[in-house]
């Protein structure tokens, strides 16, 4: 009786396995990132910020795209990481790599503590509670001027060379590669999580919480776990921003930051790991260009673009590609 | 011997709304019980209450000698209660195989065993959850419950809306589950004769209360009584 089950196994198992294996297309973002480094040396400052935002969006995708936690307060963790890295540097612990780790850990702890409360809610309540958490942190950063620099921002951050070798230069070369390295590590972490059984259970939680509970999944603990990991990644993104720009302002904890990161994710495509790699560059390059060409109305154009995506390209750019690519292939076959 | 499942005078519902009133039932290990009744009398609510998904106002629930009243659903599932819900609730963006493995808990039922039991699922293993026929979805829902290695299987109208040939196939599978795997089954089913054929005891609910609790055979011998209790005229004709 086992023969029947064994027969179709080898090809089918391979099919399942290939979903997890690295596909050649997955090298594309990294090839592009390195190409940009050589092709556009004048744009590396912008490029570095895009890499930071990509990591931030990637971290949001874990909670929003995979676990279905619709949060309006992800800037809380980005900002925590940014401030912790900045404060450490100002207070004499300027070594960047350990600063990143500390910032990630601090954001993870904030994620754990707030997650204990926030993740007990859902829907509109969750939206509001996450918003409140971020606003409270921003207000705290505003009031604690002696520590954070308050509304003026934290100044006087100087970061020594990475590993004692690579100085942060004024052209943003080191910053770009530093951000790229952080993004790469974040991507490895996120990708591993997404393809693990834990990641599968997150998809299950997003699609049907009741069912996941009924098959024995401790939903709250799973959500908390991914929330902490995501918070830590967001914190690292914030810390990279601080270390590479040598400045932190209150906007890192702002509502706008939380909103923009969601917009980037929607533009790229939610719940597919690579939405971040499309949405963040697309938004920031569009913003950069539009701000130059039409400084008065650039936000209008971004809004219009978002409207079009929501109306005609559900699933973002990657969703659109999903629908167009098969048609192109079919067209090529003459059908 | 202690019963595997002991439901003692529970009153339950959704929030303040009470659907079930003072319902009790016990199930011995290896037995099967059919829950019958018209639409909206609380059959699904009884299942969901055993799983811990409703608001329990009064009463206690015991499973495998332990009090599980107030335990969250996931602990009940881990304790050995499997639930095949009415809506099947397959995860659409997981493959068939992932739908199974996401529910895996240690025990005799593993992936190969489920594929042996439902060879159709083995053929479909790389299909996404939303690319399955109704019958395949139902097999997957049952398979997914089995992956959790339950001692008690709750099945809420597993045959509803399926083609007759699939219904026969699933009924055979359910008989096998009892016979070969020794599973304890609590089955909600609209078609009385199918359910009574599978389960040796029956429970009939009406407006949230138990109106019959006894042998299936007795009911099968008295079709008029059965028809009156479940309030469906056509049940008489079918039997």
Coordinates of C-alpha atoms in Angstrom, one line a residue:
Chain A
X1 CA 0.0 0.0 0.0
X2 CA 3.0 2.3 0.4
X3 CA 4.0 1.9 -3.2
X4 CA 1.1 4.0 -4.4
X5 CA 2.2 6.9 -2.2
X6 CA 5.8 6.5 -3.1
X7 CA 5.5 6.4 -6.9
X8 CA 4.7 10.1 -7.5
X9 CA 7.0 11.2 -4.8
X10 CA 10.4 12.1 -6.4
X11 CA 9.2 14.7 -9.0
X12 CA 6.6 16.1 -6.6
X13 CA 9.0 16.4 -3.7
X14 CA 11.4 18.2 -6.0
X15 CA 8.7 20.6 -7.0
X16 CA 8.1 21.4 -3.4
X17 CA 11.7 21.8 -2.6
X18 CA 12.4 24.1 -5.5
X19 CA 10.0 26.6 -3.9
X20 CA 12.6 27.0 -1.2
X21 CA 15.7 26.8 -3.2
X22 CA 17.4 29.9 -4.4
X23 CA 16.2 30.8 -7.9
X24 CA 18.6 32.7 -10.3
X25 CA 16.1 35.6 -10.4
X26 CA 16.7 36.2 -6.6
X27 CA 20.2 37.4 -7.4
X28 CA 18.8 40.3 -9.4
X29 CA 18.4 42.8 -6.6
X30 CA 22.0 42.2 -5.5
X31 CA 23.3 42.5 -9.0
X32 CA 21.4 45.7 -9.5
X33 CA 22.6 47.1 -6.2
X34 CA 26.3 46.4 -7.1
X35 CA 25.8 47.8 -10.6
X36 CA 24.4 51.0 -9.2
X37 CA 27.5 51.3 -7.0
X38 CA 29.7 51.5 -10.1
X39 CA 27.3 53.1 -12.6
X40 CA 25.9 56.0 -10.4
X41 CA 28.7 57.1 -8.1
X42 CA 27.0 60.5 -7.7
X43 CA 23.8 58.9 -6.4
X44 CA 25.2 56.8 -3.6
X45 CA 23.8 59.0 -0.8
X46 CA 20.3 58.4 -2.2
X47 CA 21.2 54.8 -2.9
X48 CA 22.2 54.3 0.8
X49 CA 18.9 55.7 2.0
X50 CA 17.1 53.4 -0.4
X51 CA 18.9 50.4 1.0
X52 CA 17.9 51.5 4.5
X53 CA 14.3 51.9 3.6
X54 CA 14.3 48.6 1.7
X55 CA 15.4 46.8 4.9
X56 CA 12.7 48.7 6.8
X57 CA 10.1 47.7 4.3
X58 CA 11.3 44.1 4.4
X59 CA 10.9 44.0 8.1
X60 CA 7.3 45.4 7.8
X61 CA 6.6 42.7 5.2
X62 CA 7.2 40.0 7.8
X63 CA 4.5 41.3 10.1
X64 CA 2.1 42.8 7.6
X65 CA 2.6 40.7 4.6
X66 CA 3.1 37.3 6.2
X67 CA 1.5 37.4 9.7
X68 CA -1.2 39.8 8.6
X69 CA -0.6 42.3 11.5
X70 CA -1.7 45.6 10.0
X71 CA 0.3 48.1 11.9
X72 CA 0.5 51.8 11.6
X73 CA 3.4 52.1 14.0
X74 CA 6.4 50.4 12.6
X75 CA 8.4 53.6 12.8
X76 CA 8.5 53.0 16.6
X77 CA 11.2 50.3 16.0
X78 CA 13.0 52.1 13.2
X79 CA 13.1 55.2 15.4
X80 CA 14.2 53.3 18.5
X81 CA 17.1 51.7 16.6
X82 CA 18.0 55.1 15.1
X83 CA 18.0 56.8 18.5
X84 CA 19.8 54.0 20.3
X85 CA 22.6 54.0 17.7
X86 CA 22.8 57.8 17.9
X87 CA 22.8 58.0 21.6
X88 CA 25.4 55.3 22.0
X89 CA 27.7 57.1 19.5
X90 CA 27.3 60.4 21.2
X91 CA 27.9 58.9 24.7
X92 CA 31.2 57.2 23.6
X93 CA 30.2 53.9 22.2
X94 CA 30.7 54.7 18.6
X95 CA 31.9 51.4 17.2
X96 CA 29.3 50.8 14.4
X97 CA 28.8 47.1 14.3
X98 CA 28.2 46.6 18.0
X99 CA 26.0 49.7 17.7
X100 CA 23.9 48.0 15.1
X101 CA 23.5 44.9 17.3
X102 CA 22.6 47.1 20.3
X103 CA 20.1 49.1 18.3
X104 CA 18.5 45.9 16.9
X105 CA 18.3 44.4 20.4
X106 CA 16.8 47.6 21.9
X107 CA 14.2 47.7 19.1
X108 CA 13.5 44.0 19.6
X109 CA 12.9 44.6 23.3
X110 CA 10.5 47.5 22.5
X111 CA 8.8 45.2 20.1
X112 CA 8.4 42.5 22.7
X113 CA 7.1 44.8 25.4
X114 CA 4.6 46.6 23.1
X115 CA 3.7 43.4 21.3
X116 CA 2.5 41.9 24.6
X117 CA -0.2 44.6 24.5
X118 CA -0.7 45.4 20.9
X119 CA -1.0 41.9 19.5
X120 CA -3.9 41.1 21.8
X121 CA -5.9 43.5 19.7
X122 CA -6.8 43.3 16.0
X123 CA -8.3 45.4 13.2
X124 CA -8.9 49.1 13.9
X125 CA -7.9 48.8 17.5
X126 CA -4.6 47.4 16.6
X127 CA -4.1 50.1 14.1
X128 CA -4.8 52.8 16.7
X129 CA -2.7 51.1 19.4
X130 CA 0.3 50.8 17.2
X131 CA -0.1 54.4 16.2
X132 CA -0.3 55.5 19.8
X133 CA 2.8 53.6 20.8
X134 CA 4.8 55.4 18.1
X135 CA 3.4 58.8 19.0
X136 CA 4.3 58.2 22.6
X137 CA 7.8 57.3 21.7
X138 CA 8.1 60.4 19.5
X139 CA 6.8 62.6 22.2
X140 CA 9.2 61.0 24.7
X141 CA 12.1 61.7 22.3
X142 CA 10.9 65.3 21.9
X143 CA 10.7 65.9 25.7
X144 CA 13.9 64.1 26.7
X145 CA 16.0 66.8 25.1
X146 CA 19.1 66.1 27.3
X147 CA 19.3 62.6 25.9
X148 CA 17.9 62.9 22.4
X149 CA 18.5 66.5 21.4
X150 CA 14.7 67.0 21.3
X151 CA 13.2 68.8 18.3
X152 CA 16.7 69.9 17.1
X153 CA 17.7 66.3 16.6
X154 CA 20.7 64.5 17.9
X155 CA 23.9 66.1 16.7
X156 CA 27.5 65.4 17.1
X157 CA 27.5 61.8 16.1
X158 CA 30.8 60.6 14.7
X159 CA 31.2 57.0 13.7
X160 CA 34.7 55.5 13.4
X161 CA 35.6 53.3 10.4
X162 CA 33.8 50.0 10.1
X163 CA 36.0 47.3 11.4
X164 CA 38.6 50.0 11.8
X165 CA 39.2 49.9 8.1
X166 CA 36.5 51.5 6.1
X167 CA 35.9 55.2 6.8
X168 CA 32.5 56.7 6.1
X169 CA 33.4 59.0 3.3
X170 CA 31.6 62.1 2.1
X171 CA 30.5 60.4 -1.2
X172 CA 28.6 57.7 0.7
X173 CA 30.6 54.8 -0.8
X174 CA 31.2 53.1 2.6
X175 CA 27.7 54.0 3.7
X176 CA 26.2 52.4 0.6
X177 CA 28.1 49.1 1.0
X178 CA 27.5 49.1 4.8
X179 CA 23.7 49.5 4.1
X180 CA 23.9 46.8 1.5
X181 CA 25.6 44.4 3.9
X182 CA 22.9 45.1 6.5
X183 CA 20.2 44.6 4.0
X184 CA 21.7 41.3 2.8
X185 CA 21.8 39.9 6.3
X186 CA 18.2 41.1 6.9
X187 CA 17.2 39.4 3.7
X188 CA 18.8 36.1 4.7
X189 CA 17.0 36.2 8.0
X190 CA 13.6 37.1 6.5
X191 CA 14.0 34.6 3.7
X192 CA 14.9 31.8 6.1
X193 CA 11.9 32.7 8.3
X194 CA 9.5 32.9 5.4
X195 CA 10.4 29.4 4.1
X196 CA 10.5 27.7 7.5
X197 CA 7.6 25.9 9.1
X198 CA 7.3 28.9 11.4
X199 CA 6.8 31.1 8.3
X200 CA 4.2 28.7 6.9
X201 CA 2.3 29.0 10.2
X202 CA 2.4 32.8 9.9
X203 CA 0.7 32.5 6.5
X204 CA -1.8 30.3 8.2
X205 CA -2.4 32.8 10.9
X206 CA -2.9 35.6 8.4
X207 CA -5.4 33.6 6.4
X208 CA -7.3 31.9 9.3
X209 CA -6.5 32.5 12.9
X210 CA -9.2 30.3 14.2
X211 CA -8.1 27.4 12.1
X212 CA -4.5 27.8 13.2
X213 CA -5.5 27.7 16.8
X214 CA -7.6 24.6 16.1
X215 CA -4.7 22.8 14.6
X216 CA -2.6 23.5 17.7
X217 CA -0.7 26.6 16.9
X218 CA 0.0 29.1 19.7
X219 CA -1.0 32.0 17.6
X220 CA -0.2 34.8 20.1
X221 CA 3.3 33.5 20.7
X222 CA 4.0 33.1 17.0
X223 CA 2.8 36.6 16.3
X224 CA 4.9 38.0 19.1
X225 CA 8.0 36.1 17.9
X226 CA 7.7 37.5 14.4
X227 CA 6.9 41.0 15.8
X228 CA 10.1 40.9 17.8
X229 CA 12.2 39.8 14.8
X230 CA 10.7 42.4 12.6
X231 CA 11.2 45.1 15.2
X232 CA 14.8 44.2 15.5
X233 CA 15.3 44.3 11.7
X234 CA 13.6 47.7 11.6
X235 CA 15.8 48.9 14.4
X236 CA 18.9 47.9 12.5
X237 CA 17.6 49.8 9.5
X238 CA 17.2 52.8 11.7
X239 CA 20.6 52.4 13.2
X240 CA 22.2 52.2 9.7
X241 CA 20.5 55.5 8.8
X242 CA 21.9 57.1 11.9
X243 CA 25.4 55.8 11.5
X244 CA 25.6 56.7 7.8
X245 CA 24.0 60.2 8.0
X246 CA 25.4 60.9 11.5
X247 CA 22.2 62.5 12.5
X248 CA 18.9 61.5 14.1
X249 CA 15.7 63.6 14.0
X250 CA 12.3 63.2 15.4
X251 CA 10.9 62.3 12.0
X252 CA 12.3 58.7 12.4
X253 CA 9.5 58.2 14.9
X254 CA 6.9 60.1 12.9
X255 CA 3.6 58.9 11.6
X256 CA 4.8 59.8 8.1
X257 CA 7.6 57.3 8.4
X258 CA 5.1 54.5 9.4
X259 CA 2.8 55.5 6.5
X260 CA 5.5 55.8 3.9
X261 CA 6.9 52.4 4.7
X262 CA 3.4 50.9 4.2
X263 CA 3.0 52.7 0.9
X264 CA 6.3 51.4 -0.3
X265 CA 5.3 47.9 0.6
X266 CA 2.0 48.2 -1.2
X267 CA 3.7 49.6 -4.3
X268 CA 6.1 46.7 -4.4
X269 CA 3.8 43.9 -3.4
X270 CA 2.8 42.7 0.0
X271 CA 3.7 39.3 1.4
X272 CA 6.2 38.3 -1.2
X273 CA 9.6 39.2 0.3
X274 CA 10.7 41.1 -2.8
X275 CA 8.0 43.8 -2.6
X276 CA 10.5 45.7 -0.5
X277 CA 13.2 45.6 -3.2
X278 CA 10.8 47.2 -5.7
X279 CA 8.6 49.5 -3.6
X280 CA 11.4 51.3 -1.7
X281 CA 13.5 52.2 -4.7
X282 CA 10.5 53.0 -6.8
X283 CA 9.1 55.4 -4.2
X284 CA 12.3 57.1 -3.3
X285 CA 13.5 57.5 -6.9
X286 CA 10.1 58.9 -7.9
X287 CA 10.2 61.2 -4.9
X288 CA 13.7 62.4 -5.8
X289 CA 12.8 63.0 -9.4
X290 CA 9.5 64.6 -8.8
X291 CA 10.8 66.8 -6.0
X292 CA 13.3 68.1 -8.5
X293 CA 10.9 68.5 -11.5
X294 CA 7.8 69.7 -9.7
X295 CA 8.8 70.7 -6.1
X296 CA 5.4 72.2 -5.4
X297 CA 3.3 69.2 -6.3
X298 CA 5.5 66.1 -6.0
X299 CA 3.3 64.6 -3.3
X300 CA 0.3 64.8 -5.6
X301 CA 2.1 62.7 -8.3
X302 CA 3.0 60.1 -5.7
X303 CA -0.6 60.1 -4.5
X304 CA -1.8 59.7 -8.1
X305 CA 0.6 56.9 -8.7
X306 CA -0.5 55.1 -5.5
X307 CA -4.1 55.5 -6.6
X308 CA -3.4 53.9 -9.9
X309 CA -1.6 51.0 -8.3
X310 CA -4.5 50.4 -5.9
X311 CA -7.1 50.7 -8.6
X312 CA -5.4 48.7 -11.4
X313 CA -2.5 46.8 -10.0
X314 CA -3.6 45.1 -6.8
X315 CA -0.6 43.3 -5.4
X316 CA 1.7 46.1 -6.4
X317 CA 4.3 45.9 -9.2
X318 CA 5.1 42.3 -8.5
X319 CA 1.4 41.4 -8.6
X320 CA 1.2 43.2 -12.0
X321 CA 4.2 41.2 -13.2
X322 CA 2.5 38.0 -12.1
X323 CA -0.4 38.8 -14.3
X324 CA 1.5 40.2 -17.3
X325 CA 4.4 37.7 -17.6
X326 CA 2.3 34.6 -18.2
X327 CA 0.3 36.5 -20.9
X328 CA 3.6 37.5 -22.6
X329 CA 4.7 33.9 -22.6
X330 CA 1.4 32.7 -24.0
X331 CA 1.6 35.4 -26.6
X332 CA 5.1 34.2 -27.6
X333 CA 3.6 30.7 -28.2
X334 CA 1.1 32.1 -30.5
X335 CA -1.8 31.5 -28.1
Chain B
X1 CA -13.2 3.4 32.2
X2 CA -13.3 7.1 32.1
X3 CA -14.8 8.6 29.0
X4 CA -12.5 10.3 26.5
X5 CA -14.7 13.3 26.2
X6 CA -17.0 14.5 29.0
X7 CA -19.2 17.5 28.3
X8 CA -21.1 18.4 31.4
X9 CA -24.1 20.6 31.3
X10 CA -22.6 23.3 29.2
X11 CA -24.4 26.5 28.3
X12 CA -22.5 28.3 25.6
X13 CA -22.9 30.7 22.7
X14 CA -21.4 33.7 21.1
X15 CA -20.8 36.6 23.5
X16 CA -24.0 37.2 25.5
X17 CA -26.1 35.2 23.0
X18 CA -26.8 31.7 24.3
X19 CA -27.1 29.0 21.7
X20 CA -26.6 25.8 23.7
X21 CA -28.4 25.2 27.0
X22 CA -27.4 22.6 29.5
X23 CA -26.0 20.1 27.0
X24 CA -24.1 17.0 28.3
X25 CA -22.5 14.2 26.4
X26 CA -19.8 11.6 27.0
X27 CA -17.8 9.7 24.5
X28 CA -15.7 6.6 25.2
X29 CA -12.4 6.1 23.4
X30 CA -13.0 4.4 20.1
X31 CA -16.7 5.2 19.9
X32 CA -18.5 7.4 17.4
X33 CA -21.5 9.7 18.0
X34 CA -23.7 11.4 15.5
X35 CA -25.1 14.8 16.2
X36 CA -28.3 15.4 14.4
X37 CA -30.9 18.2 14.2
X38 CA -32.3 20.8 12.0
X39 CA -30.4 23.9 10.8
X40 CA -29.6 26.4 13.5
X41 CA -30.1 24.2 16.5
X42 CA -26.5 24.5 17.7
X43 CA -24.7 21.5 16.2
X44 CA -21.8 23.5 15.0
X45 CA -21.8 25.6 18.2
X46 CA -21.4 22.3 20.2
X47 CA -18.4 21.4 18.0
X48 CA -16.9 24.9 18.4
X49 CA -17.5 24.8 22.1
X50 CA -15.6 21.6 22.5
X51 CA -12.8 23.2 20.5
X52 CA -12.9 26.3 22.7
X53 CA -14.0 28.8 20.1
X54 CA -17.2 30.0 21.7
X55 CA -18.2 31.8 24.9
X56 CA -18.8 29.2 27.6
X57 CA -21.2 30.5 30.2
X58 CA -21.7 27.4 32.4
X59 CA -20.6 23.8 32.6
X60 CA -17.3 21.9 32.3
X61 CA -15.4 20.1 29.6
X62 CA -13.2 17.1 30.3
X63 CA -10.9 15.4 27.8
X64 CA -8.7 12.3 28.4
X65 CA -9.2 12.7 32.2
X66 CA -8.2 16.4 32.3
X67 CA -10.4 19.4 32.8
X68 CA -10.0 21.5 29.6
X69 CA -12.6 24.1 30.5
X70 CA -11.1 27.5 29.8
X71 CA -8.1 26.1 28.0
X72 CA -7.3 28.0 24.7
X73 CA -8.1 26.2 21.5
X74 CA -4.4 25.4 20.6
X75 CA -3.9 23.6 23.8
X76 CA -7.0 21.5 23.2
X77 CA -5.7 20.7 19.7
X78 CA -2.3 19.7 21.1
X79 CA -4.1 17.6 23.8
X80 CA -5.6 15.5 21.0
X81 CA -8.7 17.1 19.6
X82 CA -8.8 17.4 15.8
X83 CA -11.5 19.5 14.2
X84 CA -12.6 19.3 10.6
X85 CA -14.7 22.5 10.2
X86 CA -17.8 22.8 8.0
X87 CA -16.1 25.4 5.7
X88 CA -13.0 23.2 5.3
X89 CA -10.9 26.3 5.7
X90 CA -8.0 25.3 3.6
X91 CA -5.1 27.8 3.6
X92 CA -5.4 29.1 0.0
X93 CA -1.8 30.3 -0.4
X94 CA -0.1 27.2 1.0
X95 CA 0.3 24.1 -1.1
X96 CA -1.5 20.8 -0.3
X97 CA 1.7 19.6 1.3
X98 CA 2.2 22.7 3.3
X99 CA -1.4 22.7 4.5
X100 CA -0.6 19.3 5.9
X101 CA 2.8 19.9 7.4
X102 CA 1.8 23.2 9.0
X103 CA -0.5 21.0 11.2
X104 CA 2.1 18.3 11.9
X105 CA 2.5 17.0 15.5
X106 CA 4.4 14.0 16.5
X107 CA 2.5 10.7 16.3
X108 CA 1.6 7.8 14.1
X109 CA 0.0 10.0 11.4
X110 CA 2.7 11.5 9.2
X111 CA 2.7 12.8 5.7
X112 CA 3.2 9.4 4.0
X113 CA 0.4 8.0 6.1
X114 CA -2.0 10.7 5.0
X115 CA -1.0 10.3 1.4
X116 CA -1.6 6.6 1.7
X117 CA -5.0 7.2 3.1
X118 CA -5.9 9.8 0.5
X119 CA -3.7 9.0 -2.6
X120 CA -5.5 11.9 -4.4
X121 CA -3.7 14.3 -2.1
X122 CA -0.4 12.8 -3.0
X123 CA -1.2 13.6 -6.7
X124 CA -2.1 17.1 -5.8
X125 CA 0.6 17.8 -3.3
X126 CA 2.2 20.8 -5.1
X127 CA -1.2 22.4 -5.9
X128 CA -2.1 25.5 -4.0
X129 CA -4.9 25.3 -1.5
X130 CA -7.2 27.3 -3.8
X131 CA -6.7 25.0 -6.7
X132 CA -8.6 22.1 -5.4
X133 CA -12.0 20.6 -6.0
X134 CA -14.5 20.4 -3.1
X135 CA -13.8 16.8 -2.5
X136 CA -10.1 17.3 -2.5
X137 CA -10.5 20.2 -0.1
X138 CA -12.5 17.9 2.2
X139 CA -9.8 15.2 2.0
X140 CA -7.2 17.8 2.8
X141 CA -9.2 19.2 5.7
X142 CA -9.5 15.7 7.2
X143 CA -5.8 14.9 6.4
X144 CA -4.8 18.1 8.0
X145 CA -6.7 17.2 11.2
X146 CA -5.1 13.7 11.1
X147 CA -1.6 15.3 10.9
X148 CA -2.2 16.6 14.4
X149 CA -2.5 13.0 15.6
X150 CA -5.8 13.5 17.4
X151 CA -7.5 11.0 19.6
X152 CA -10.9 12.6 19.0
X153 CA -12.0 13.8 15.6
X154 CA -14.7 16.4 15.4
X155 CA -16.3 16.5 11.9
X156 CA -18.8 19.2 11.0
X157 CA -20.8 18.1 8.0
X158 CA -17.9 16.7 6.1
X159 CA -20.1 15.4 3.2
X160 CA -22.0 18.6 2.5
X161 CA -22.1 19.7 -1.1
X162 CA -20.0 16.9 -2.5
X163 CA -20.7 14.7 -5.5
X164 CA -22.2 11.3 -4.6
X165 CA -19.2 9.4 -5.7
X166 CA -16.9 11.5 -3.4
X167 CA -19.4 11.1 -0.6
X168 CA -19.2 7.3 -0.9
X169 CA -15.4 7.5 -1.0
X170 CA -15.2 9.7 2.1
X171 CA -17.7 7.6 4.0
X172 CA -15.5 4.6 3.3
X173 CA -12.5 6.6 4.6
X174 CA -14.4 7.5 7.7
X175 CA -15.3 3.9 8.4
X176 CA -11.7 3.0 7.9
X177 CA -10.6 5.7 10.4
X178 CA -12.8 4.1 13.0
X179 CA -11.9 0.6 12.2
X180 CA -8.2 0.8 11.5
X181 CA -7.1 3.9 13.3
X182 CA -9.4 3.5 16.3
X183 CA -10.3 7.1 16.2
X184 CA -13.1 8.5 18.4
X185 CA -15.4 10.5 16.2
X186 CA -18.0 13.1 16.8
X187 CA -19.9 13.7 13.6
X188 CA -22.4 16.4 12.6
X189 CA -24.3 15.3 9.5
X190 CA -27.5 16.5 7.7
X191 CA -28.2 13.1 6.3
X192 CA -29.4 11.1 9.2
X193 CA -29.0 7.6 7.7
X194 CA -25.3 8.1 6.8
X195 CA -24.5 9.4 10.2
X196 CA -26.4 6.7 12.0
X197 CA -24.7 4.1 9.9
X198 CA -21.3 5.3 11.0
X199 CA -21.9 6.1 14.6
X200 CA -23.4 3.7 17.2
X201 CA -24.8 6.5 19.3
X202 CA -26.7 9.6 18.4
X203 CA -27.5 12.9 19.9
X204 CA -30.4 15.0 18.6
X205 CA -30.5 18.7 19.3
X206 CA -33.4 21.0 19.1
X207 CA -33.2 24.7 19.9
X208 CA -30.0 24.3 21.8
X209 CA -31.2 21.4 23.9
X210 CA -30.8 17.7 23.8
X211 CA -34.0 15.9 22.7
X212 CA -32.5 12.5 22.1
X213 CA -29.5 10.7 23.5
X214 CA -29.1 7.0 22.8
X215 CA -28.5 4.2 20.3
X216 CA -28.4 4.8 16.6
X217 CA -30.1 1.5 16.0
X218 CA -33.2 2.5 18.0
X219 CA -33.6 5.6 15.8
X220 CA -33.1 3.6 12.6
X221 CA -35.8 1.2 13.7
X222 CA -38.2 4.1 14.4
X223 CA -38.1 6.4 11.4
X224 CA -41.2 8.3 12.3
X225 CA -39.7 9.2 15.7
X226 CA -36.5 10.2 14.0
X227 CA -38.3 12.4 11.5
X228 CA -40.3 14.1 14.2
X229 CA -37.2 14.7 16.2
X230 CA -35.1 16.2 13.5
X231 CA -38.1 17.8 11.9
X232 CA -37.3 16.7 8.3
X233 CA -40.0 14.9 6.5
X234 CA -37.7 13.5 3.8
X235 CA -35.6 11.6 6.3
X236 CA -38.5 9.1 6.5
X237 CA -38.4 8.5 2.8
X238 CA -34.6 8.2 2.7
X239 CA -34.6 5.5 5.4

